[in-house]
Each structure stands twice: as C-alpha cells, then as structure tokens.
Amino acid sequence: MEKDIEKAGQRAEKLRKLINYHRILYHSFGAPEISDQALDSLKNELQELENKFPGLIKKTSPTQTVGAKPLESFPKARHEIRMLSFNDAFSEKEMADWKERLKNFLKVSFEDFEYYCELKIDGLAIELIYENGVLKHGSTRGNGWVGEDVTQNLLTVKDIPQKIEALGSWPVPKKLTVRGEVFLTKKEFERINKDLLSGKEKLYANPRNLAAGSLRQLDPSITASRKLSSFQYDIVEGLPKNLKTHEDRHKVLVSFGFNVNPHNRKKTGLPEVFKFRDFWAKHREELEYEIDGMVVIVNNSHIFDQGGVVGKAPRGAVAYKFSPSEATTILKDIKIQVGRTGNLTPVAVLEPVELTGITIQRATLHNFDQIKKLDLKIGDTVMISRAGDVIPQITGVLKELRSGKEKSFVIPKKCPIDGSKVVNQGMVWRCSNKNCGARNRRALSHFVSKSAFDIEGLGGKILDRFLEEGLISNPADIFLLKEPEIASLERFGKKSAANIIGEIQRKKKISLERFIYSLGILHVGEETARTVAGAISGRKPRVSDLAGILSKWSFEKLQTLPDIGPKVAESIFDWFHDKKNLELLTELEKAGIKLTTDNLQQTTKGKLSGKTFVFTGEMEKMTRDEAKEKVRQLGAEVSESVSQKTSYIVFGENPGSKLNKANKLGVKTLSEKEFLSLVS
C-alpha cells in the first residue's frame, strides 16, 4: 500500500507540473502545445489519483485552482466574487455519480433535480461590471481571483452592450456584475487565418486560441478588426431578490439587452439532459461557433447555493462534455502484426480510453519509423487521436511524465508468425519467407470457416483487407475489432461494419470440438477434434483450461484415444507445448470466447455399434456432417483416416485418395445410395 501511495504521489507531482505548464500556455497566451481535450484527460487522471489518495491533494493543485496567472502586459483586475470553473463529466455514468454525490451532500431524498442546460462555448471567460447602466470594467478570469483588465478591447465586441436599459420589469441596479464568454465564429476564424497566411504570419490552431489572442491585443483596433462575439450567461452582483431559478437570471439578462444563447434549455431529470446533449452532439457542426459540451446547472437557486463550492468548482453544476476525439493514456505494449504479403506492422496496445464514444485499446503506428520519430517507449503516457471515424493513432508522447521504468522498443529479428529472418526493405520490414503472409492468411481463413467459428462475411477479400490494414494478425484480434475501425475503411460503411461486428459477437460461444478444430493443429481434422473434445468434455473447460489439461497429457496417453496415431499425437503434443499457442488461448479467453460441450454425446448402442465409418467426396441427399451424425446415432464411430480398423468408407462425388487406400486395404465401400439404404 505504501508503495502504491508513493508511486501515485510521484505521478501526481509530475501531472501537476505538466498541467500547470500547459494551463499557462492555454489561458494566458492562447498558444497551447497540446489540445484542450488532451489537457482535460491529464486533469481527469490527476483528479482520479487525488480521489483515490486524498492525502495527495494540495491547495495549489490544478484540481483546486482556476485558470492561470494574469499577464503582466495588462493592468490587474480583482474579482470581488471568485470566478470559478467546472468539474468535467464525459459519460452518463459520471453524470449520475455527480447527481448522487450532490444528493448525499444536500441530504435530499427526491430522485432527481430540475436542470438548466447551457451550450458550453469554446471561448474565453470574461467578467463585465456596469455602474449605473454603463460598462466600466471588463476583465478575463485569470486565476479566478485576479484577471487582466481588457476593458478597452471588450468595448469593441458588438455583442457586449456598452450601456444597458431596463427593457422589462427589472430596474437596472447601481452596480451589475455579469459573467460571459468571448469567442470567434468559425467563419471569422477562417477569414482571419486566411489573412494571416497571406501575410506569412503564424496561423492559429482553433477559434478559441485566436479569440484569446485577439482579446489580449495591446492595440484595441486589432481586437476590433477580429470581430469577436460574446454570450452572457450569469449575474453575480446586482441580482433582483425575487429570482428563484437560474433560468430567471437568463430572463433578466435578456431584459437588459444582453446576448444570451437562444439554445439554452430547462430540463427535468438526467434522462432529458442526456437527450439534449445527444441532440447537440449530432448537430454541433450546424452552429456558427464551436461547442465542446454543455454546462448543466441545478436550476433551483436555493439548492444550488446550498451546494456551495468544492475546490475550484460549484457542487451544483458540471461541464458535461462531448466524448473527446483526443485523450491521453498509457502505452502498455507494441505488438507486431503480419500482413498477407509478410509485411510487419507495429500496433500500439493501450490502457482502455474512450474517444468519440468508443473504448479504444489499440492504435495504428503505421511503421517502425513512426516509433522512432515519436521516440515511443513502452510505458509512456501518449496522446491518442481519433478524428471522425478513422482508426485511432498516437499523435505525441508526454516525456515529462516518464518515470524511468519505460522500455525502448526493439524491432524483432525474427518473424512472430514463422520465426523466419526479418529483412528491411526501405520503410517496410518484411518476413523473408515469401509464404509467411499467405500461411497466416490461411490459418485465419480456417479459423473463421464453416466447420470452425463459422463467421459469415469474414472470408476472402475482407480478411485480406483487415490483414493489410493491420486490424488483425491472429485469431484473437478478430474478436477485438471495433465497428468504427471497419467503417473508416474505403468501401466499407457503418451498416456493413455493424453486420460484421454483430456476426463476430454472435459467434463468441462455440462447441469444444469446433474450437479445437479451429486452432488449425496439424493433422487434426473435425473427427479428431471431436475425439479430443470427447475425452475432456466432462470437465466443462474454459479456453485457458485447455492448455493445462492437454499439456499434461503425455504422447503415449494421446495415442490411447480412438483414431489417434503417433503422427497426430505428436502434433497435438507439440501444439499445446508451444508458448505462442498458449498465449493465443489466453488472448481468446480475454476476448470473450466461451466453450460449450452440449453437442458432445456419448456413443449410443444401435445396429451399427462397433463399426467405424470414413466419408469422402460430396454427397447429394445430405451433408457430410448430417451423415456423420446419423451413424453416431446408430452407435458407430467416425474416423478421418482409413485403416484396417475401418468398417466402411462412404464415397460421394469427387472422392479423394481415401477411396484408393480403402480399396487397397480391402475396406468395404458404400455409395451414397447404399449408405442411405444401410442407415434407413
């Protein structure tokens, strides 16, 4: 426990330093080096550590403080009432947890609250102070207590009234303090960046950064030329006494002529909040400005005030953000996938992280040069991005968070599929065995075949495509495929991706004999797989149990099973003593594969008891599987190979070499018609 606390403390301290560094760039200079989503991800990790180990909390922690120190180039402006920030929530569960914490703190028994939902503008927080209806002071949030006086620049913003009048029933107070947000529309952002480009000046990454830079211009005429916009959303001083809700505050703002976002809405209970949030997650691109979620506030002002403040945020409000397209997580490992043509592709294995509503556990690294370019090490904290529906990729490494225990990645000298030498061909590393990729493809094709997992729609060209794109390299990868990964590929859509994923999920439950057959063990066909399964079926094993069971069986014990000779026994023995194969079994179990033994029946007594059948060729009246099941029901055994123990060989159209061997050994042969007569 002490080691855990010490490790968490070291991690928390590194996070604080890194977050504070990026907060200064973000809040004070509007020139961040990482996205605000990546910064949110770091803050969330720090918050989780402090929640788990409360002794780590410091007053100066980013979880307890707001914004950043104001710039020296502007006069300081003190806030009489602290400008707070909001804690973040990214999922319905986190929202439900927030609601329960608030209910417990307030000691209330009712089920839910009434909320007021405001679109969360991706801009810069400001405070406006009016005296006798005239704008006298305007400032940025700064560190919450002290901001920058940018009054002259705010006077150039068209959405901020320089003078207010009572347009409704509420009189204008002597002093009125209003909070709001300054932002740039998408159209204005594009116009300004275009002008900067023509003048060969540095471009801004997003509207928020440009808005911050525009508001902090020392020359107000430059600010005026940038055409900033603003919404106002709260009154913190000069509020009429008879107001009961946050919604009422908005009505007062409107009556004074302030620009209030028309899309804000009152909602009863979290289910309504979720619907509202989902609507704007789908329609946010239709807005003229950027939003990154919504602020959800307990509408009842008395209840909200009772909640008070915890750290830097009010208890009665939360920033319910859209699922991020970028986040930070830990690089757990780098695995190698081998494509159909033998090319080796590195794939990042990640601590699970949610991006755009999808849990991400893998990301493409494209090639080994990318690992070198990013200076990636296993154990690193990395930034991962998923724009639109494309396959996630690592965009950067936060080296400041390294503990010294990270491991460098070494390009393998041998192919992970067949052990052949790996050769460098420009930017591509490839297995020197030209048949390697094809061999892996055949193994995967066998795994999904009708007699194995029977995954429809995952053969041929589709399997080849997934191999080429680095989505799969071994059977376990098939069950880790995600719908967005497939949908992002050319000529694939959401519908076809959903169909493939649905089919894969349906086939996670499989009979023991089909599973053993799917592994592609040399010389082990359907009947041998059934024989092995029958010998262990009473145990009702899990996938991972197979290794423990079959690795304990000696070469001699395997040969005591019906229809298993030295060659087959050796193949089974070798397969279950191969480390890579045992790792595959573990991965398949983690992927959710469940084994059943329902289809395994003990041989019954019947008119064919003691007889052994072999089938070859194509049958017309029934399938080969149906024929096998029929003789089993009549007490017979089924074998895959012809020997002197074989009683009958049943042949259909295009029989194989088994028929020739049967004739040489004098085994009785049956046509399909003769067979049907025998079993009728």
mmCIF file of C-alpha atoms in Angstrom, residues 323-502:
data_model
loop_
_atom_site.group_PDB
_atom_site.id
_atom_site.type_symbol
_atom_site.label_atom_id
_atom_site.label_comp_id
_atom_site.label_asym_id
_atom_site.label_seq_id
_atom_site.Cartn_x
_atom_site.Cartn_y
_atom_site.Cartn_z
ATOM 1 C CA SER A 323 -16.779 12.422 -25.963
ATOM 2 C CA PRO A 324 -13.297 13.695 -26.808
ATOM 3 C CA SER A 325 -11.551 12.939 -30.084
ATOM 4 C CA GLU A 326 -8.184 13.155 -28.312
ATOM 5 C CA ALA A 327 -7.055 11.913 -24.907
ATOM 6 C CA THR A 328 -4.026 10.645 -23.004
ATOM 7 C CA THR A 329 -3.404 7.070 -21.936
ATOM 8 C CA ILE A 330 -0.605 4.572 -21.241
ATOM 9 C CA LEU A 331 1.166 2.602 -23.979
ATOM 10 C CA LYS A 332 1.151 -0.916 -22.486
ATOM 11 C CA ASP A 333 2.862 -2.737 -25.334
ATOM 12 C CA ILE A 334 3.722 -2.724 -29.024
ATOM 13 C CA LYS A 335 2.640 -5.837 -30.894
ATOM 14 C CA ILE A 336 3.615 -6.900 -34.381
ATOM 15 C CA GLN A 337 1.028 -7.801 -36.998
ATOM 16 C CA VAL A 338 1.996 -9.677 -40.150
ATOM 17 C CA GLY A 339 0.099 -8.798 -43.314
ATOM 18 C CA ARG A 340 -0.880 -11.065 -46.196
ATOM 19 C CA THR A 341 2.322 -10.177 -48.056
ATOM 20 C CA GLY A 342 4.521 -10.688 -44.986
ATOM 21 C CA ASN A 343 4.993 -7.019 -44.072
ATOM 22 C CA LEU A 344 5.346 -6.290 -40.345
ATOM 23 C CA THR A 345 3.201 -3.522 -38.847
ATOM 24 C CA PRO A 346 3.563 -2.266 -35.247
ATOM 25 C CA VAL A 347 0.313 -1.799 -33.316
ATOM 26 C CA ALA A 348 0.017 0.072 -30.021
ATOM 27 C CA VAL A 349 -1.694 -1.732 -27.135
ATOM 28 C CA LEU A 350 -3.207 0.893 -24.826
ATOM 29 C CA GLU A 351 -4.830 1.263 -21.448
ATOM 30 C CA PRO A 352 -8.527 1.487 -22.434
ATOM 31 C CA VAL A 353 -9.624 5.070 -23.124
ATOM 32 C CA GLU A 354 -12.858 6.488 -24.551
ATOM 33 C CA LEU A 355 -12.717 8.555 -27.737
ATOM 34 C CA THR A 356 -15.823 9.809 -29.576
ATOM 35 C CA GLY A 357 -17.930 7.350 -27.598
ATOM 36 C CA ILE A 358 -15.783 4.290 -28.400
ATOM 37 C CA THR A 359 -13.471 2.454 -25.985
ATOM 38 C CA ILE A 360 -10.052 2.354 -27.637
ATOM 39 C CA GLN A 361 -7.469 -0.307 -26.737
ATOM 40 C CA ARG A 362 -5.324 -0.299 -29.885
ATOM 41 C CA ALA A 363 -3.944 2.313 -32.248
ATOM 42 C CA THR A 364 -2.072 2.156 -35.519
ATOM 43 C CA LEU A 365 1.601 3.110 -35.595
ATOM 44 C CA HIS A 366 1.856 2.810 -39.417
ATOM 45 C CA ASN A 367 5.514 1.729 -39.474
ATOM 46 C CA PHE A 368 8.653 1.444 -37.364
ATOM 47 C CA ASP A 369 9.881 4.885 -38.439
ATOM 48 C CA GLN A 370 6.858 6.351 -36.644
ATOM 49 C CA ILE A 371 8.024 4.775 -33.365
ATOM 50 C CA LYS A 372 11.455 6.333 -33.862
ATOM 51 C CA LYS A 373 10.019 9.703 -34.884
ATOM 52 C CA LEU A 374 7.810 9.892 -31.779
ATOM 53 C CA ASP A 375 10.557 8.392 -29.558
ATOM 54 C CA LEU A 376 7.961 5.967 -28.210
ATOM 55 C CA LYS A 377 8.719 3.751 -25.243
ATOM 56 C CA ILE A 378 6.555 1.047 -23.722
ATOM 57 C CA GLY A 379 5.048 2.547 -20.554
ATOM 58 C CA ASP A 380 4.892 6.092 -21.971
ATOM 59 C CA THR A 381 1.940 8.425 -21.482
ATOM 60 C CA VAL A 382 0.799 9.113 -25.031
ATOM 61 C CA MET A 383 -1.698 11.377 -26.756
ATOM 62 C CA ILE A 384 -4.129 9.449 -28.910
ATOM 63 C CA SER A 385 -6.442 10.946 -31.508
ATOM 64 C CA ARG A 386 -9.472 9.703 -33.410
ATOM 65 C CA ALA A 387 -10.791 12.259 -35.876
ATOM 66 C CA GLY A 388 -14.195 11.415 -37.339
ATOM 67 C CA ASP A 389 -14.407 7.654 -37.774
ATOM 68 C CA VAL A 390 -10.786 6.989 -38.652
ATOM 69 C CA ILE A 391 -8.634 4.390 -36.942
ATOM 70 C CA PRO A 392 -7.071 5.858 -33.751
ATOM 71 C CA GLN A 393 -3.457 6.929 -33.896
ATOM 72 C CA ILE A 394 -0.813 8.141 -31.462
ATOM 73 C CA THR A 395 -0.004 11.799 -32.072
ATOM 74 C CA GLY A 396 2.553 12.525 -29.369
ATOM 75 C CA VAL A 397 4.388 11.469 -26.219
ATOM 76 C CA LEU A 398 4.388 13.303 -22.880
ATOM 77 C CA LYS A 399 8.006 12.651 -21.967
ATOM 78 C CA GLU A 400 7.700 14.841 -18.861
ATOM 79 C CA LEU A 401 5.667 12.034 -17.235
ATOM 80 C CA ARG A 402 8.329 9.356 -17.684
ATOM 81 C CA SER A 403 9.294 7.525 -14.507
ATOM 82 C CA GLY A 404 12.480 5.940 -15.832
ATOM 83 C CA LYS A 405 10.935 2.463 -15.996
ATOM 84 C CA GLU A 406 9.789 2.788 -19.606
ATOM 85 C CA LYS A 407 11.256 0.303 -22.102
ATOM 86 C CA SER A 408 12.561 1.022 -25.586
ATOM 87 C CA PHE A 409 11.039 -0.963 -28.434
ATOM 88 C CA VAL A 410 13.334 -3.190 -30.476
ATOM 89 C CA ILE A 411 12.395 -4.272 -33.999
ATOM 90 C CA PRO A 412 12.218 -8.082 -33.932
ATOM 91 C CA LYS A 413 14.889 -10.001 -35.814
ATOM 92 C CA LYS A 414 12.559 -12.939 -36.379
ATOM 93 C CA CYS A 415 9.022 -13.036 -37.731
ATOM 94 C CA PRO A 416 6.460 -13.612 -34.947
ATOM 95 C CA ILE A 417 4.473 -15.934 -37.250
ATOM 96 C CA ASP A 418 7.035 -18.445 -38.504
ATOM 97 C CA GLY A 419 10.373 -17.414 -36.966
ATOM 98 C CA SER A 420 11.974 -16.523 -40.316
ATOM 99 C CA LYS A 421 14.521 -13.709 -40.556
ATOM 100 C CA VAL A 422 13.074 -10.181 -40.799
ATOM 101 C CA VAL A 423 14.526 -8.008 -43.588
ATOM 102 C CA ASN A 424 14.372 -4.248 -44.148
ATOM 103 C CA GLN A 425 13.005 -3.040 -47.494
ATOM 104 C CA GLY A 426 13.020 0.747 -47.286
ATOM 105 C CA MET A 427 10.296 1.899 -44.878
ATOM 106 C CA VAL A 428 8.895 -1.638 -44.677
ATOM 107 C CA TRP A 429 10.157 -4.568 -42.636
ATOM 108 C CA ARG A 430 9.099 -7.923 -44.029
ATOM 109 C CA CYS A 431 9.357 -11.608 -43.215
ATOM 110 C CA SER A 432 11.954 -13.227 -45.500
ATOM 111 C CA ASN A 433 9.683 -16.254 -46.010
ATOM 112 C CA LYS A 434 7.554 -15.321 -49.014
ATOM 113 C CA ASN A 435 4.824 -17.740 -47.939
ATOM 114 C CA CYS A 436 4.565 -16.361 -44.402
ATOM 115 C CA GLY A 437 1.760 -13.892 -45.025
ATOM 116 C CA ALA A 438 -0.191 -16.416 -47.068
ATOM 117 C CA ARG A 439 0.275 -19.007 -44.343
ATOM 118 C CA ASN A 440 -1.097 -16.650 -41.713
ATOM 119 C CA ARG A 441 -3.999 -15.783 -44.011
ATOM 120 C CA ARG A 442 -4.797 -19.493 -44.466
ATOM 121 C CA ALA A 443 -4.739 -20.018 -40.697
ATOM 122 C CA LEU A 444 -7.175 -17.137 -40.168
ATOM 123 C CA SER A 445 -9.365 -18.326 -43.034
ATOM 124 C CA HIS A 446 -9.506 -21.768 -41.427
ATOM 125 C CA PHE A 447 -10.346 -20.220 -38.055
ATOM 126 C CA VAL A 448 -13.465 -18.456 -39.398
ATOM 127 C CA SER A 449 -14.509 -21.316 -41.716
ATOM 128 C CA LYS A 450 -17.890 -23.038 -41.573
ATOM 129 C CA SER A 451 -16.658 -26.058 -39.598
ATOM 130 C CA ALA A 452 -14.808 -23.836 -37.111
ATOM 131 C CA PHE A 453 -16.178 -20.487 -35.858
ATOM 132 C CA ASP A 454 -18.411 -20.132 -38.923
ATOM 133 C CA ILE A 455 -18.154 -16.319 -39.072
ATOM 134 C CA GLU A 456 -20.090 -15.365 -42.186
ATOM 135 C CA GLY A 457 -18.855 -12.415 -44.229
ATOM 136 C CA LEU A 458 -15.291 -12.595 -42.933
ATOM 137 C CA GLY A 459 -13.570 -14.600 -45.611
ATOM 138 C CA GLY A 460 -11.653 -13.932 -48.783
ATOM 139 C CA LYS A 461 -11.030 -10.307 -49.701
ATOM 140 C CA ILE A 462 -12.409 -8.891 -46.445
ATOM 141 C CA LEU A 463 -9.978 -10.983 -44.413
ATOM 142 C CA ASP A 464 -7.155 -9.869 -46.722
ATOM 143 C CA ARG A 465 -8.153 -6.228 -46.286
ATOM 144 C CA PHE A 466 -8.146 -6.453 -42.497
ATOM 145 C CA LEU A 467 -4.698 -8.047 -42.618
ATOM 146 C CA GLU A 468 -3.332 -5.351 -44.929
ATOM 147 C CA GLU A 469 -4.742 -2.552 -42.774
ATOM 148 C CA GLY A 470 -3.154 -4.066 -39.668
ATOM 149 C CA LEU A 471 -6.518 -4.583 -37.953
ATOM 150 C CA ILE A 472 -5.855 -8.272 -37.324
ATOM 151 C CA SER A 473 -2.879 -10.587 -37.258
ATOM 152 C CA ASN A 474 -4.062 -13.506 -35.137
ATOM 153 C CA PRO A 475 -7.447 -15.105 -34.378
ATOM 154 C CA ALA A 476 -7.933 -13.216 -31.091
ATOM 155 C CA ASP A 477 -7.735 -9.881 -32.938
ATOM 156 C CA ILE A 478 -10.945 -10.760 -34.792
ATOM 157 C CA PHE A 479 -12.920 -10.504 -31.557
ATOM 158 C CA LEU A 480 -11.317 -7.150 -30.691
ATOM 159 C CA LEU A 481 -12.411 -5.471 -33.925
ATOM 160 C CA LYS A 482 -14.460 -2.288 -33.445
ATOM 161 C CA GLU A 483 -17.234 -1.062 -35.703
ATOM 162 C CA PRO A 484 -15.635 2.391 -36.322
ATOM 163 C CA GLU A 485 -12.329 0.742 -37.342
ATOM 164 C CA ILE A 486 -14.097 -1.158 -40.102
ATOM 165 C CA ALA A 487 -16.451 1.667 -41.105
ATOM 166 C CA SER A 488 -13.482 4.002 -41.638
ATOM 167 C CA LEU A 489 -12.038 1.774 -44.378
ATOM 168 C CA GLU A 490 -12.680 2.640 -48.009
ATOM 169 C CA ARG A 491 -15.723 0.825 -49.472
ATOM 170 C CA PHE A 492 -16.983 -0.037 -46.006
ATOM 171 C CA GLY A 493 -19.875 1.753 -44.370
ATOM 172 C CA LYS A 494 -21.466 1.789 -40.935
ATOM 173 C CA LYS A 495 -24.065 -0.790 -41.965
ATOM 174 C CA SER A 496 -21.583 -3.357 -43.298
ATOM 175 C CA ALA A 497 -19.311 -2.748 -40.295
ATOM 176 C CA ALA A 498 -22.241 -3.279 -37.912
ATOM 177 C CA ASN A 499 -23.156 -6.528 -39.698
ATOM 178 C CA ILE A 500 -19.619 -7.896 -39.404
ATOM 179 C CA ILE A 501 -19.292 -6.952 -35.727
ATOM 180 C CA GLY A 502 -22.741 -8.394 -34.992
#
